[in-house]
Coordinates of C-alpha atoms in Angstrom, one line a residue:
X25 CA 30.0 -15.7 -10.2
X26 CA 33.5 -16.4 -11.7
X27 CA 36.4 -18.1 -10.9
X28 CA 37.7 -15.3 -8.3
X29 CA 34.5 -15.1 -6.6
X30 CA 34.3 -19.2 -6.6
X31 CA 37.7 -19.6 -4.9
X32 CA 37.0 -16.7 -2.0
X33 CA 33.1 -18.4 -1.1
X34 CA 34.4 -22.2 -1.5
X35 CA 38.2 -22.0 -1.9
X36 CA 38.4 -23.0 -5.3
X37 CA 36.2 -25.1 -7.7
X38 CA 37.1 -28.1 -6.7
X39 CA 35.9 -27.5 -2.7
X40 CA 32.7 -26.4 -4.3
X41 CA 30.8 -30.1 -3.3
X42 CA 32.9 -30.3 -0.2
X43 CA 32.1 -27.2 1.2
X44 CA 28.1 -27.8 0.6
X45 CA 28.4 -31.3 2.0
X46 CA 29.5 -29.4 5.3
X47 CA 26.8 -26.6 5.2
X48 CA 24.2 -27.9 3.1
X49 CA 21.8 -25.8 0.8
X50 CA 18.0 -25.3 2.2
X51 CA 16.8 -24.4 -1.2
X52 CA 17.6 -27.8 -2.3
X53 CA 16.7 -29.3 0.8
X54 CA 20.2 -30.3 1.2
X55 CA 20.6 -31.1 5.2
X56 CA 24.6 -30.6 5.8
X57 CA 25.8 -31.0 9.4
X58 CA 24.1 -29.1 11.9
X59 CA 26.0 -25.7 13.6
X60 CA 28.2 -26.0 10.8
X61 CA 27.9 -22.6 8.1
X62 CA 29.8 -22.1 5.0
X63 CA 32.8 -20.2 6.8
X64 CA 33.3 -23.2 9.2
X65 CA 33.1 -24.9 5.9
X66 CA 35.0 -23.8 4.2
X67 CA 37.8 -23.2 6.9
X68 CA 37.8 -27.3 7.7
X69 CA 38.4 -28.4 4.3
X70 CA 40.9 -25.8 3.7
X71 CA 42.5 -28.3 7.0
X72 CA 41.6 -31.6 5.6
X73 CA 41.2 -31.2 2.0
X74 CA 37.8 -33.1 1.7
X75 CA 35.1 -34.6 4.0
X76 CA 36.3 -38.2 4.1
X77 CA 39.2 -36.5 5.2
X78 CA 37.8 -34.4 7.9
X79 CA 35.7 -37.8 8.8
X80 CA 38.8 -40.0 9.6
X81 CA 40.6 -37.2 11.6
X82 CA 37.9 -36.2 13.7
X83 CA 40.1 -36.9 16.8
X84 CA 41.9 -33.4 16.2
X85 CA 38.6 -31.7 16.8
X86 CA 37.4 -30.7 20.0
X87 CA 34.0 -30.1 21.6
X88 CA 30.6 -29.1 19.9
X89 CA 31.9 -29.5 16.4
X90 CA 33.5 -32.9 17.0
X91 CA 30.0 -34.2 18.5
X92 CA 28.2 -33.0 15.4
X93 CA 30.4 -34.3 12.8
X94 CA 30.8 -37.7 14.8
X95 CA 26.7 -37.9 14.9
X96 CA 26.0 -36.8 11.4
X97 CA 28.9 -38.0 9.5
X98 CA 26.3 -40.5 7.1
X99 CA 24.7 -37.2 6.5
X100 CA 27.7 -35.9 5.1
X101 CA 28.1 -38.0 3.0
X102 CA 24.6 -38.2 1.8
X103 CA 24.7 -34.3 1.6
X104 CA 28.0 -35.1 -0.7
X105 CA 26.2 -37.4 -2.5
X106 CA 23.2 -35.0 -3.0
X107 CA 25.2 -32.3 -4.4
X108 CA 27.6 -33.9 -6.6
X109 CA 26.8 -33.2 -10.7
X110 CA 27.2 -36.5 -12.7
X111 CA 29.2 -35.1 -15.4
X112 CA 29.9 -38.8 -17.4
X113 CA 26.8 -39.5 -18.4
X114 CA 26.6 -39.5 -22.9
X115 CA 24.0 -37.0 -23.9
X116 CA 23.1 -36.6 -27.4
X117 CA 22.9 -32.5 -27.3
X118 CA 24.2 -29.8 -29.8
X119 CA 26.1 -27.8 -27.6
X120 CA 24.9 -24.8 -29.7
X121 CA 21.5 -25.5 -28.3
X122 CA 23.1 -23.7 -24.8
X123 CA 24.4 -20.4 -26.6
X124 CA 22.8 -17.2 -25.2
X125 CA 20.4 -15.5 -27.8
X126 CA 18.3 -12.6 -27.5
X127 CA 15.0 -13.5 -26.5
X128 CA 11.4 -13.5 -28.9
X129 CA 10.4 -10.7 -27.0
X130 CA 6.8 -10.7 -29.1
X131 CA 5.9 -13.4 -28.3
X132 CA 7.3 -13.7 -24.9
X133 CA 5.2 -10.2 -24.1
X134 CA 2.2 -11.7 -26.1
X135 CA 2.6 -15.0 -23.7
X136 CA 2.8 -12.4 -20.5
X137 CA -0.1 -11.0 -21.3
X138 CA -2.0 -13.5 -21.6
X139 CA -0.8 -15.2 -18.3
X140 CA -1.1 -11.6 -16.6
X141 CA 2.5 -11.9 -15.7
X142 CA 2.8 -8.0 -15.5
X143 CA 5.6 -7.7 -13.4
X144 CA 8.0 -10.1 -16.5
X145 CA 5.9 -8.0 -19.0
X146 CA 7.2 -4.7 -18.1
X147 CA 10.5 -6.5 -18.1
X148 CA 10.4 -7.6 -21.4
X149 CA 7.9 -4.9 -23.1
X150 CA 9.6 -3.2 -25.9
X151 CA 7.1 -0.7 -25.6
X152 CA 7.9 -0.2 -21.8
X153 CA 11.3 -0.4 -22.1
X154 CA 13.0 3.2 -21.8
X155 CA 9.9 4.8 -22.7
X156 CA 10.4 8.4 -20.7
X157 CA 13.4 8.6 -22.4
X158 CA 12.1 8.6 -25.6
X159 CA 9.2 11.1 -25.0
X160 CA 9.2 15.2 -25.0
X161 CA 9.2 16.1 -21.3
X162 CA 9.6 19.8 -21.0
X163 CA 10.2 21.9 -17.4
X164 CA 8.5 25.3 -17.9
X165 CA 10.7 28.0 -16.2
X166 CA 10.2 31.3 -17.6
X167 CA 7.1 32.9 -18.8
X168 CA 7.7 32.1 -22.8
X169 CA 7.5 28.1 -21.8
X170 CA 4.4 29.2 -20.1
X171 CA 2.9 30.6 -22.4
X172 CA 3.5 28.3 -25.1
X173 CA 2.0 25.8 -22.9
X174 CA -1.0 27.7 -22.0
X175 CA -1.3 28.2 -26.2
X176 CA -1.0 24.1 -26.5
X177 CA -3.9 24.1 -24.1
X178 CA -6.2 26.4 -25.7
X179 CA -5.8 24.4 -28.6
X180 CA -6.7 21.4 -27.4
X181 CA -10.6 20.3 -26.4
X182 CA -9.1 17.9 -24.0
X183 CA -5.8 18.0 -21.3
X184 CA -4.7 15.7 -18.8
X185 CA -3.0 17.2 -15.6
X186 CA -1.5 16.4 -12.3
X187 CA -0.3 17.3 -8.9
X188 CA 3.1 17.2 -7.6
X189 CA 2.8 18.1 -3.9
X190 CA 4.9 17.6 -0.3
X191 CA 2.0 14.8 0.8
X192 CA -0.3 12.4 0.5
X193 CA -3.3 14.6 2.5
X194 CA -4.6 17.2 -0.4
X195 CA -5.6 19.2 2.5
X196 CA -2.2 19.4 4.3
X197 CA 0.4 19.1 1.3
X198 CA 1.9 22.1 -0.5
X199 CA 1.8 22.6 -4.4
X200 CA 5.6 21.6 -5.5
X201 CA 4.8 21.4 -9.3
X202 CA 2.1 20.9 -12.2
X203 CA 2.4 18.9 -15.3
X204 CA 0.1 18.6 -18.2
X205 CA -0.3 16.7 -21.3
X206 CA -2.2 17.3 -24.5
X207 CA -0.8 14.8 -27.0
X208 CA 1.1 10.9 -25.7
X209 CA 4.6 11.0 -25.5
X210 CA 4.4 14.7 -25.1
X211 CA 4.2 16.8 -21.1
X212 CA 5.0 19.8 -19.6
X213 CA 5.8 20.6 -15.6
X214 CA 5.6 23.2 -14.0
X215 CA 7.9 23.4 -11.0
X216 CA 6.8 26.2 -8.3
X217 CA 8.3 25.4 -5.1
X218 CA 11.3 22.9 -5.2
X219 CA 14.0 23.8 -2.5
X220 CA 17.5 22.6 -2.8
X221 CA 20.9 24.3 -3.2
X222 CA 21.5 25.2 -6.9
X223 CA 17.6 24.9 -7.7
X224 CA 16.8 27.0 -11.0
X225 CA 14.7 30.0 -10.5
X226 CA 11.2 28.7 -11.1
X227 CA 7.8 31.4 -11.9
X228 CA 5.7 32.5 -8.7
X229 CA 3.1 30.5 -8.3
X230 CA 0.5 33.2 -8.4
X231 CA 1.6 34.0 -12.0
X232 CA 1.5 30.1 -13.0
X233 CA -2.1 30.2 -11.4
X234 CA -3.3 33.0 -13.6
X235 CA -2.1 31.2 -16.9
X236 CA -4.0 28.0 -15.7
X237 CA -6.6 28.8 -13.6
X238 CA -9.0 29.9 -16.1
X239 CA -8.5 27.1 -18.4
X240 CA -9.2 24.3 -15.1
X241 CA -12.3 26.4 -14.5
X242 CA -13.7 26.6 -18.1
X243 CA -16.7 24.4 -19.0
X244 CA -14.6 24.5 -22.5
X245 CA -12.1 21.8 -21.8
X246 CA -12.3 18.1 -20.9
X247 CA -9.6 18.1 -17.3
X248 CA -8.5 14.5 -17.5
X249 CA -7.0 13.2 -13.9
X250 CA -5.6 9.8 -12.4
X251 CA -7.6 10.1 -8.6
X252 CA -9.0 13.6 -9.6
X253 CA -10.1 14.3 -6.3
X254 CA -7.2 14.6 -4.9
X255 CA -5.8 16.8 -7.3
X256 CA -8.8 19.2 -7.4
X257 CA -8.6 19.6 -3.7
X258 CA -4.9 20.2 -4.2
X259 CA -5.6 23.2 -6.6
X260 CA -8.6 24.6 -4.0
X261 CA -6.1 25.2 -1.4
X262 CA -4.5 27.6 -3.7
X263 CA -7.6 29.1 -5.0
X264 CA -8.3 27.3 -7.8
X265 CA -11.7 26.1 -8.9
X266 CA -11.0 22.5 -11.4
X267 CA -14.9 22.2 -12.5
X268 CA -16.7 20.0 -15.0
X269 CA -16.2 18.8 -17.7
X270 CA -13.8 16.2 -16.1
X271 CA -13.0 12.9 -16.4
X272 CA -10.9 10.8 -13.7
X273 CA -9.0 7.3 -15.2
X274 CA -9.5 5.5 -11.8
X275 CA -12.9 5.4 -11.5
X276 CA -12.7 4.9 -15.3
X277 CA -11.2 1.9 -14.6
X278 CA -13.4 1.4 -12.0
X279 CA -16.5 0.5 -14.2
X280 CA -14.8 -0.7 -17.4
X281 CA -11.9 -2.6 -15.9
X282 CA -13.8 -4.3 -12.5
X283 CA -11.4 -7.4 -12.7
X284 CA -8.3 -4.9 -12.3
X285 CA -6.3 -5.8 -9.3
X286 CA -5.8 -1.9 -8.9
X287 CA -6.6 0.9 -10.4
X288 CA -3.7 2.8 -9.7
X289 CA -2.1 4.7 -12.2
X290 CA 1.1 2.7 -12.0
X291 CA -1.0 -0.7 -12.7
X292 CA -3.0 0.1 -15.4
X293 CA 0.1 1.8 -17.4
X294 CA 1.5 -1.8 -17.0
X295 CA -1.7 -3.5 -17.4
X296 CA -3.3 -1.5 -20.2
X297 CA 0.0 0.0 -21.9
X298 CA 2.5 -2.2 -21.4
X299 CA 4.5 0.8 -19.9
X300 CA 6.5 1.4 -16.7
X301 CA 6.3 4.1 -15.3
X302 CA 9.1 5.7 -13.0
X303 CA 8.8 4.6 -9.3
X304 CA 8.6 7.7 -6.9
X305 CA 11.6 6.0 -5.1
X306 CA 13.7 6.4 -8.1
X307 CA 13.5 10.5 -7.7
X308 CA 12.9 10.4 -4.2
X309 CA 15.0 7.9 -2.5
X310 CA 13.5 5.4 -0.1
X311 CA 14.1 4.0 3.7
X312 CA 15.8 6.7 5.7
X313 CA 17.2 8.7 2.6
X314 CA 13.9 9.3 0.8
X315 CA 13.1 13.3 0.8
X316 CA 10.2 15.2 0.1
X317 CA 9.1 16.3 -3.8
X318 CA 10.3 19.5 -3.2
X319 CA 13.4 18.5 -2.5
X320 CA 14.1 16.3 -5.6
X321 CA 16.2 18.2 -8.3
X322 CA 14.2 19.9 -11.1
X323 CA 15.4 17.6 -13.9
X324 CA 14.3 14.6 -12.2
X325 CA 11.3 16.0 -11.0
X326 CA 10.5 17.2 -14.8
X327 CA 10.8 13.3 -16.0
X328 CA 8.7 12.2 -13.3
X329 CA 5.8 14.5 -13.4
X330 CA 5.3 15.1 -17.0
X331 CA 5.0 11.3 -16.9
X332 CA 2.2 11.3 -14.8
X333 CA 0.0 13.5 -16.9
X334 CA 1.6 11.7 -20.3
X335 CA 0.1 8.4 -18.9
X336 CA -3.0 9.6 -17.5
X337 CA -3.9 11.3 -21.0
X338 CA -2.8 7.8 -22.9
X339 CA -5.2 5.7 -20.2
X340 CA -7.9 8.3 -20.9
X341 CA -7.7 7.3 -24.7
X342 CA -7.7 3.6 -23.7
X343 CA -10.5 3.7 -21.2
X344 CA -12.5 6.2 -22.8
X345 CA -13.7 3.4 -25.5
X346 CA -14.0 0.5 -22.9
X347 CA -16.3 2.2 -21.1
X348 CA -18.5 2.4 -23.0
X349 CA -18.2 -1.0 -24.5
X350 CA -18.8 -1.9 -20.9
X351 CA -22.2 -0.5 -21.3
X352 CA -21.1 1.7 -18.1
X353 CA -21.5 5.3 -19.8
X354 CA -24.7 6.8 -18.4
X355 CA -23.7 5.3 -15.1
X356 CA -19.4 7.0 -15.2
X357 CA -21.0 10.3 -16.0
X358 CA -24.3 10.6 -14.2
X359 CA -23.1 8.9 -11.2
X360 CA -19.3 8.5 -10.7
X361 CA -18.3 11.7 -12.3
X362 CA -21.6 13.9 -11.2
X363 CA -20.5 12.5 -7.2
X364 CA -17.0 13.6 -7.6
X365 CA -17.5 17.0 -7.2
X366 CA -19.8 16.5 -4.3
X367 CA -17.6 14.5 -2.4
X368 CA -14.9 17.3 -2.9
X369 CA -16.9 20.0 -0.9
X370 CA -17.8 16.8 1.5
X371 CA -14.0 16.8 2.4
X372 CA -13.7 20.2 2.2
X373 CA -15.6 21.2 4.6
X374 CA -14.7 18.2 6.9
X375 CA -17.0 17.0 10.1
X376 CA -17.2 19.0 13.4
X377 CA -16.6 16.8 16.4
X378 CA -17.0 17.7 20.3
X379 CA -13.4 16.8 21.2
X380 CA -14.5 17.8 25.0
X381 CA -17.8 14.8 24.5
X382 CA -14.9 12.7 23.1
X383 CA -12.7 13.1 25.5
X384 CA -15.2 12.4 28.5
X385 CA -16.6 9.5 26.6
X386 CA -12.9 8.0 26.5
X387 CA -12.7 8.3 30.3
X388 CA -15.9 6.8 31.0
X389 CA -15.3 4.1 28.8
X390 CA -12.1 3.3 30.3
X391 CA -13.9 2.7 33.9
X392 CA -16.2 0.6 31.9
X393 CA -13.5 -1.3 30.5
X394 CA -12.0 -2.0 33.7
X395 CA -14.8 -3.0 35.3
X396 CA -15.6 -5.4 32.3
X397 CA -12.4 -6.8 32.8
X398 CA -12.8 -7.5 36.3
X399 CA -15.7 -9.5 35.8
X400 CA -14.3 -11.6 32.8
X401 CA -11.0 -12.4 35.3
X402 CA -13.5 -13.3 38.0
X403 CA -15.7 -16.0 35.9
X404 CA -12.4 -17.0 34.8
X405 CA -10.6 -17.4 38.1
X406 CA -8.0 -15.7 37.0
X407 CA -6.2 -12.5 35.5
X408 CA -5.0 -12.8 32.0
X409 CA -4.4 -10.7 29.0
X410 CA -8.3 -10.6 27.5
X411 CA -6.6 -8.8 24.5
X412 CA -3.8 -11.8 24.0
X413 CA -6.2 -15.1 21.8
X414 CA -3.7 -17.5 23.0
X415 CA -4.2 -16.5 26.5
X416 CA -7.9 -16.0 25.9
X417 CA -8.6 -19.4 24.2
X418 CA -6.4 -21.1 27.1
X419 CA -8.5 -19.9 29.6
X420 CA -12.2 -20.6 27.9
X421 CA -11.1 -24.5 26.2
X422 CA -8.3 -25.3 28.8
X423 CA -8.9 -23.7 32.2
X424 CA -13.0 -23.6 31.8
X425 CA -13.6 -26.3 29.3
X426 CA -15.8 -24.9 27.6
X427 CA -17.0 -26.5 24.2
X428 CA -17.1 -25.8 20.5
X429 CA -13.7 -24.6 20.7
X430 CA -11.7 -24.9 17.4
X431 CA -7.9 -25.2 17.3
X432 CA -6.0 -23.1 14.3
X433 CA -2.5 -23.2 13.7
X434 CA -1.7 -20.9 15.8
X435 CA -3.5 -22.0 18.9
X436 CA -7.5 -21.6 19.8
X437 CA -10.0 -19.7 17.6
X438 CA -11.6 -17.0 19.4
X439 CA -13.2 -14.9 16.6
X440 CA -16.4 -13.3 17.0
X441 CA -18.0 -16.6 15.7
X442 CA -16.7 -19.2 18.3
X443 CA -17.6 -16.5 21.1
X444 CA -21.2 -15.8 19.6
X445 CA -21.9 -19.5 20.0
X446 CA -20.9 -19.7 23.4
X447 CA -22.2 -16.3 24.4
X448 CA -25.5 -17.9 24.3
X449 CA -24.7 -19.8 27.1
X450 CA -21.9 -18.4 28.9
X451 CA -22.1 -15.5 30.6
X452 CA -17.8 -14.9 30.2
X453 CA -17.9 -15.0 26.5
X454 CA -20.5 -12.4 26.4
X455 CA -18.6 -10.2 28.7
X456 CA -15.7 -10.5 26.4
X457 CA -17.6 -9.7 23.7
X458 CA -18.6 -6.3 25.4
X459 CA -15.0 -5.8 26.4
X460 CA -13.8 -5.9 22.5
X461 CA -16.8 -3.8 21.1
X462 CA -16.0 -1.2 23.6
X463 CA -12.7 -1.4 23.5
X464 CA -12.5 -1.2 19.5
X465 CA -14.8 2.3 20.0
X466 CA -12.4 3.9 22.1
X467 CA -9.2 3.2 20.0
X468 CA -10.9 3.8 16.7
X469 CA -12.9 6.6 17.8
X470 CA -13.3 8.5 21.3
X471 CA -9.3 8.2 21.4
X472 CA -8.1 8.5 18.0
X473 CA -10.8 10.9 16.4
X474 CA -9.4 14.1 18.3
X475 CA -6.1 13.6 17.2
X476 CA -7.0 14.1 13.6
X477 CA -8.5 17.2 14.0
X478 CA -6.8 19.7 11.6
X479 CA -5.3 22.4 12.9
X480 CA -6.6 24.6 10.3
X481 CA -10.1 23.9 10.1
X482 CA -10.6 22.2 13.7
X483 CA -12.4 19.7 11.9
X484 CA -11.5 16.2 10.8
X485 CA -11.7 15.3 6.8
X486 CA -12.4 12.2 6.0
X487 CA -11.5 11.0 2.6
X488 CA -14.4 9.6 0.7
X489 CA -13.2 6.6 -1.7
X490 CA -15.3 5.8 -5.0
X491 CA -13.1 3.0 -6.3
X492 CA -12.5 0.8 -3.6
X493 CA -15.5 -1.6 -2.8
X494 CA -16.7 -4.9 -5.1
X495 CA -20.4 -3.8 -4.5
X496 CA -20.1 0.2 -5.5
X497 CA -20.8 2.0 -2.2
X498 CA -18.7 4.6 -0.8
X499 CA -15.9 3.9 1.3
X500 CA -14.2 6.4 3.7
X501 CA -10.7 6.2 5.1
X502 CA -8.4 8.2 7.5
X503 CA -10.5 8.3 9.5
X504 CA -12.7 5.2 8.9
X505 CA -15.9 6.6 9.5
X506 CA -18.6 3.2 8.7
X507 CA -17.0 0.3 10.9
X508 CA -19.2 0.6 14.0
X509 CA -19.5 -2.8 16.3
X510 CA -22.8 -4.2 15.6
X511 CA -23.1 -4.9 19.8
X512 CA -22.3 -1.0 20.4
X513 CA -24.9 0.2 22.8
X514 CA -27.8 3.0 21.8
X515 CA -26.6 5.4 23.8
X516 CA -23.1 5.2 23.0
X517 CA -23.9 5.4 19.6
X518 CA -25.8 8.3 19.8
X519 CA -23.5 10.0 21.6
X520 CA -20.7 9.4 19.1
X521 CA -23.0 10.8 16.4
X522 CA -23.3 13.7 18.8
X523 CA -20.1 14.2 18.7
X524 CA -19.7 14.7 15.2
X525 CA -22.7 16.6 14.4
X526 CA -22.2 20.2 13.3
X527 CA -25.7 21.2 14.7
X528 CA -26.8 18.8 17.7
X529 CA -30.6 20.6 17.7
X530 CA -32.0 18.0 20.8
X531 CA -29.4 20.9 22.8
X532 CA -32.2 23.1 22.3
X533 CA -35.2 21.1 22.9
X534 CA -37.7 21.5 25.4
X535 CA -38.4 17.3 25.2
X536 CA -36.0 16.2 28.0
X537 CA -34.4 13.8 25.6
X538 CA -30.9 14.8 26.2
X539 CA -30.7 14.7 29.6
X540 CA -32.9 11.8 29.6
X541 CA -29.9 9.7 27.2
X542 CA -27.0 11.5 28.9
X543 CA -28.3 10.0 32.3
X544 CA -30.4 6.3 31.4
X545 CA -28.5 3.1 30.2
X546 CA -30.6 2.4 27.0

């Protein structure tokens, strides 16, 4: 700040101390006088000048303020005292020791990345620093761009390329644009569908799919890809086959860079390049103004796409190497890379579920959910929220008394641990128990699965995630298909798997079974 913006916060330099005495500073634990801000500050010793002032003459205040200042006046001062610089005292210093100078930025990035400080690396990176603007980032709008691409491709043993679409579901969101990359620092995209007044005229997409197609279906060519799946999904809608060869960076990352704390493209360009690369919200907007990709202007979108497939073909030539210095190469391509394409028709052809079994098992669980919470209120004595922990672990180590509670810092534990313990012996705990199971069922599944039923297919598509867990397995998200309760019921369960079978054969069966788990409690 300088002198203008000094005098309108404080009223001039010289009010600076006065004014914080008065409203104190939490960040240096400076206390002030209670109820009294900067403005009220600020507007008494423009009055009185300075505190001892304002101290002697607090008979021409009234009210509130006069209370506060009457009771806390030694804490003025002390707050005075507090932030007052001693400016007397006879330092041997060479004032040229304080003149600004360009930082070692080699040695400061070699120091950040040592440290891992990768947000202050990509600040001070010379590498990272305006690194789109110094690359070759071309739009492709007319058919001789295209097909000098195409010829750049054919050339090449190996491309990276990437989606630009309206969404993050691959079987929801529309093409906008392609980019691809066969040298670093060099990318092309391909706009198809932006939307916006004054947007250039961009090639149909079926002509842009006949230049590329063949070349993402050839066994001839490497297809490199940040979170390939996504992408190759993204060109099946649109009746494009990506097969192998093919090599995705994430789960790249996955095996030769474990201690990663993401393996997001945007990470491991800071992590293992020392490049930043554009945030979405730069082209897009954020909050309430943010549009869709096909919405951003062609120029921008250009920068931002070709980036993507510029950086995924640089982390390809940096991972490639690592993994297998790793020692992780037979287990990338015969198990990572050889699943990929598996899990892609997994998705693709999505899970049938009963929505009408659903449906009926969501009403019948409600009753039982009722009825479960009648019980817990009558052991209790009394009607409270079962879903609320403070209220619950009032009523079980307050109201009932029951031992092994444990106190947080936020009130009684009530995790599945405390309640296991007293479940042994206490009928209300396991009750509760029951309630949360069942109820965690019907939110997570017999309510929510229906909803997510594509209106499309009439199926739900789970997405299948490789690079997520410490131990390797498979992961699946929107839905989460794995996370059943362990206290779920046999019958339930069976039922749910029912539900999302695509060929229940018991329906046929002459063994009674069905009618016999439809009707029994386990």
């Amino acid at each position: 700040s300088g002198p203008a913006e000094v005098f309108e916060r404080f009223g001039g330099a010289d009010k600076v101390v006065e004014v914080q005495a008065l409203a104190g500073d939490s960040s240096d634990n400076v206390p002030g006088v209670p109820g009294i801000g900067e403005k009220t500050a600020k507007a008494l010793i423009d009055e009185f000048g300075d505190v001892e002032t304002l101290l002697a003459s607090l008979d021409q205040l009234k009210g509130k303020r006069r209370e506060n200042l009457e009771n806390f006046a030694d804490q003025a001062r002390l707050s005075k005292q507090l932030v007052t610089l001693i400016a007397d005292l006879d330092l041997d210093v060479d004032d040229n020791a304080f003149v600004m100078a360009e930082p070692n930025r080699q040695a400061l990035t070699e120091l950040f990345k040592e440290c891992e400080f990768h947000k202050l690396l990509q600040e001070f990176s010379d590498d990272s620093r305006d690194s789109a603007k110094e690359a070759d980032y071309r739009a492709v709008l007319n058919e001789t761009d295209l097909a000098e691409m195409v010829a750049a491709l054919e050339a090449s043993e190996r491309f990276a390329f990437d989606t630009e679409t309206t969404g993050l579901d691959p079987l929801r969101a529309d093409l906008v644009g392609l980019s691809f990359s066969v040298t670093a620092g060099e990318a092309w995209y391909v706009p198809v569908s932006h939307r916006y007044l004054g947007v250039p005229e961009q090639l149909p997409l079926d002509k842009v799919l006949a230049a590329v197609g063949p070349l993402l279906g050839s066994d001839e060519y490497l297809k490199v890809g940040q979170n390939l799946k996504y992408d190759i999904l993204v060109m099946g809608r649109v009746g494009v086959a990506v097969t192998e060869p093919i090599f995705d960076t994430m789960l790249a990352s996955y095996l030769a860079n474990s201690a990663a704390q993401s393996h997001g493209m945007d990470s491991l360009a800071t992590e293992l390049l020392d490049y930043r690369t554009i945030p979405y919200s730069d082209v897009a907007g954020s909050g309430k103004k943010k549009i869709c990709f096909d919405e951003v202007e062609v120029e921008k979108a250009t920068v931002y796409a070709a980036e993507d497939a510029d950086i995924t073909l640089r982390l390809y030539e940096k991972l490639l190497p690592m993994v297998a210095e790793q020692e992780q190469q037979e287990l990338f391509d015969n198990v990572e890379m050889a699943l990929l394409p598996i899990l892609v028709k997994m998705e693709q052809a999505g899970i049938r579920i009963d929505a009408e079994l659903l449906n009926g098992l969501s009403a019948d669980m409600e009753k039982k959910l009722a009825a479960l919470e009648g019980e817990v209120h009558g052991l209790a004595g009394t009607a409270f929220n079962i879903g609320s922990p403070k209220q619950l672990g009032e009523v079980l180590f307050e109201r009932l008394g029951l031992p092994k509670g444990k106190k947080t810092k936020t009130g009684w534990s009530t995790d599945v641990e405390v309640l296991s313990a007293l479940a042994e012996e206490h009928e209300i705990a396991e009750k509760i128990l029951d309630y949360r199971s069942l109820s965690k069922l019907k939110g997570t599944y017999t309510d929510a699965l229906p909803k997510l039923i594509h209106p499309g297919t009439g199926r739900i598509h789970s997405s299948f995630n490789q690079a997520v867990t410490a131990t390797g397995r498979l992961s699946s998200s929107n839905p989460n298909l794995q996370n059943i309760p362990i206290r779920t019921s046999g019958k339930v369960l069976f039922l749910l798997r029912v539900a999302c079978c695509s060929r229940p054969t018991i329906h046929r069966s002459n063994c009674g079974f069905w009618p016999t788990w439809l009707t029994n409690q386990p």
